[in-house]
Tab-separated table of C-alpha atoms in Angstrom:
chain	number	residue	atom	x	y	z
V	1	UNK	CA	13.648	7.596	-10.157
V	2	UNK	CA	9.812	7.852	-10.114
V	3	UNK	CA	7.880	5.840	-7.497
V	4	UNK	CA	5.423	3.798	-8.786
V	5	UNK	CA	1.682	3.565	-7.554
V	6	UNK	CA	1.432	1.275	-4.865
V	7	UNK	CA	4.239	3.444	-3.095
V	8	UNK	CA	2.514	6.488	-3.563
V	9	UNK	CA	-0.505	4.673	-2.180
V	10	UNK	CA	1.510	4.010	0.302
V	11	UNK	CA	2.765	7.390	1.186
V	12	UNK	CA	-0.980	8.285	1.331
V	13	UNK	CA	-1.658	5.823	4.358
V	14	UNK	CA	-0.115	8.006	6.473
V	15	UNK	CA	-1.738	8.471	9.575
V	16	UNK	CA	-4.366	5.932	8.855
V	17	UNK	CA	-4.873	2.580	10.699
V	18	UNK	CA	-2.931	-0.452	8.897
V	19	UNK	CA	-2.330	-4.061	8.550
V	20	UNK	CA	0.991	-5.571	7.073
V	21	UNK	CA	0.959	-9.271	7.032
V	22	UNK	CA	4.326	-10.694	6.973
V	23	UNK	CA	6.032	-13.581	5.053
V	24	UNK	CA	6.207	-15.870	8.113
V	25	UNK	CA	2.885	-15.790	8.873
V	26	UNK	CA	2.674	-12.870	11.464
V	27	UNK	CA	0.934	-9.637	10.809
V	28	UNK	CA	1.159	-6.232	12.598
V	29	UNK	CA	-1.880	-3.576	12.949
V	30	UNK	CA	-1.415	-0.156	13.760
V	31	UNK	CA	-1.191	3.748	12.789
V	32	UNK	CA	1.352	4.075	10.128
V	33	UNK	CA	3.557	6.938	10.752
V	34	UNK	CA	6.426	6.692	8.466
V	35	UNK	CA	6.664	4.526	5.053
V	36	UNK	CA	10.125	4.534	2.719
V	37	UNK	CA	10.391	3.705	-1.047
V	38	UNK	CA	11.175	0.376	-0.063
V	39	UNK	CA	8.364	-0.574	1.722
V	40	UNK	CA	10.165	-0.121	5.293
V	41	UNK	CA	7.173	0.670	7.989
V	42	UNK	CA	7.208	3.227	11.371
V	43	UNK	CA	4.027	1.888	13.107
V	44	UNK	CA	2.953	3.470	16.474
V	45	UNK	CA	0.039	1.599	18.756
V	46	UNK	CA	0.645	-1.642	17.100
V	47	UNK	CA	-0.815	-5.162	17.748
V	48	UNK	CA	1.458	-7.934	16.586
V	49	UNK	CA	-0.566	-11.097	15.941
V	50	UNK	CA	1.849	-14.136	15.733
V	51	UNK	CA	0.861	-17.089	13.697
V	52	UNK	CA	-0.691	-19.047	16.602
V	53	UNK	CA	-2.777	-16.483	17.223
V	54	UNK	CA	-1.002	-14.832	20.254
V	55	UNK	CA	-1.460	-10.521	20.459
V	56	UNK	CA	0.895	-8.889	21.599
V	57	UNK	CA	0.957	-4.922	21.815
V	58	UNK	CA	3.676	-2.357	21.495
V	59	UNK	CA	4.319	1.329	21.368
V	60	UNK	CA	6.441	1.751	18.054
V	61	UNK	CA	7.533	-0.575	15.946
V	62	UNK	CA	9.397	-1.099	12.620
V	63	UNK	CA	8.955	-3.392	9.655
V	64	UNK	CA	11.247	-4.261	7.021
V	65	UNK	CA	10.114	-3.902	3.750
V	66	UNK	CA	11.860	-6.812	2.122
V	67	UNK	CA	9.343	-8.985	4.948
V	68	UNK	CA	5.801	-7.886	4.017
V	69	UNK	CA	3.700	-9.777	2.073
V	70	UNK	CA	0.973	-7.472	1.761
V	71	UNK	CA	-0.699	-4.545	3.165
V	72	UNK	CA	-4.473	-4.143	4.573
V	73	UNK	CA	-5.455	-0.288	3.629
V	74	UNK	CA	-8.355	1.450	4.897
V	75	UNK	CA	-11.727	1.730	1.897
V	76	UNK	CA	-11.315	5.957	1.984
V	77	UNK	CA	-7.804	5.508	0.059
V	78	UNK	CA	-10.075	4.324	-2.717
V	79	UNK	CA	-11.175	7.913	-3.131
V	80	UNK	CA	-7.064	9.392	-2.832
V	81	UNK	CA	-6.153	11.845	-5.320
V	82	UNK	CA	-3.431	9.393	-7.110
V	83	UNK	CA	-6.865	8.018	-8.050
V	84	UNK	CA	-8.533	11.029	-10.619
V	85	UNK	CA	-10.702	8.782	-12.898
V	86	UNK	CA	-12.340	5.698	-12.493
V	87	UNK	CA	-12.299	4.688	-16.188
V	88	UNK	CA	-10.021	2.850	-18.127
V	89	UNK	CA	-8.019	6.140	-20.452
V	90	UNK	CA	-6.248	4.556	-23.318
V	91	UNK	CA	-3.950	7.227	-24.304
V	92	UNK	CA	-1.090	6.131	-27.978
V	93	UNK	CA	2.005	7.831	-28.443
V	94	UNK	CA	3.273	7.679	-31.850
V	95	UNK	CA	7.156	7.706	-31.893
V	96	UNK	CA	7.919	7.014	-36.168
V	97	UNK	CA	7.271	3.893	-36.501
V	98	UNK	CA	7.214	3.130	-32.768
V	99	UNK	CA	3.751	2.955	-30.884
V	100	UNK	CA	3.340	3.204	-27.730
V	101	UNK	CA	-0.045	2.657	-25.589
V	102	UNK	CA	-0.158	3.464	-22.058
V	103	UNK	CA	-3.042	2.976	-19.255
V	104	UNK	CA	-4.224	4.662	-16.613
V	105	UNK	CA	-5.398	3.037	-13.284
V	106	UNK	CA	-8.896	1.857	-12.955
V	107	UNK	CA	-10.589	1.309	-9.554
V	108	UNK	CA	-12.520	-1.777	-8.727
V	109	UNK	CA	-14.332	-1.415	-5.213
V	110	UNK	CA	-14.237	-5.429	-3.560
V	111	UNK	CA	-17.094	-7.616	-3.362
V	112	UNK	CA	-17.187	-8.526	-0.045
């Protein structure tokens, strides 16, 4: 099974400071070490910030992928190799009478 492109993304963190916010609230900042298919997390140096605000820090810590809401990447993975062009490719596939169109990715920097 291929992985799709926020997993590879993913994969390219490594090493790189993170934030995962959780579900309930709570989110966790630190060096990501390790990352699975399905989204499980090996953080080391981590700061967990609880919904109320409260830090507290730990050496290693794991996530569970099923738990994250959503992930805080650092701007230099905009310029990753998954990431070749910045233009919109439109590339057909004619199968008979079947046509297929498929996209490539296009990268959007965020107005801040």
């Amino acid at each position: 099974m291929s992985n799709g492109i926020p997993i590879k993304l993913l994969h390219e963190a490594t090493n790189f400071v993170v934030e995962i916010h959780l579900n309930t609230g709570d989110s966790y900042r630190g060096t990501l070490k390790y990352v699975e298919d399905n989204m499980n997390c090996w953080l080391t140096n981590v700061v967990h910030t609880q919904k109320d605000g409260q830090q507290i820090k730990f050496d290693k810590t794991y996530v569970r992928g099923s738990n994250i809401l959503y992930f805080d990447l650092p701007e230099m993975l905009l310029n990753a190799r998954l990431f070749k062009t910045g233009e919109t490719e439109v590339k057909k596939k004619y199968s008979g009478k079947l046509r297929r169109t498929f996209m490539t990715v296009k990268v959007r920097k965020q107005s801040k």
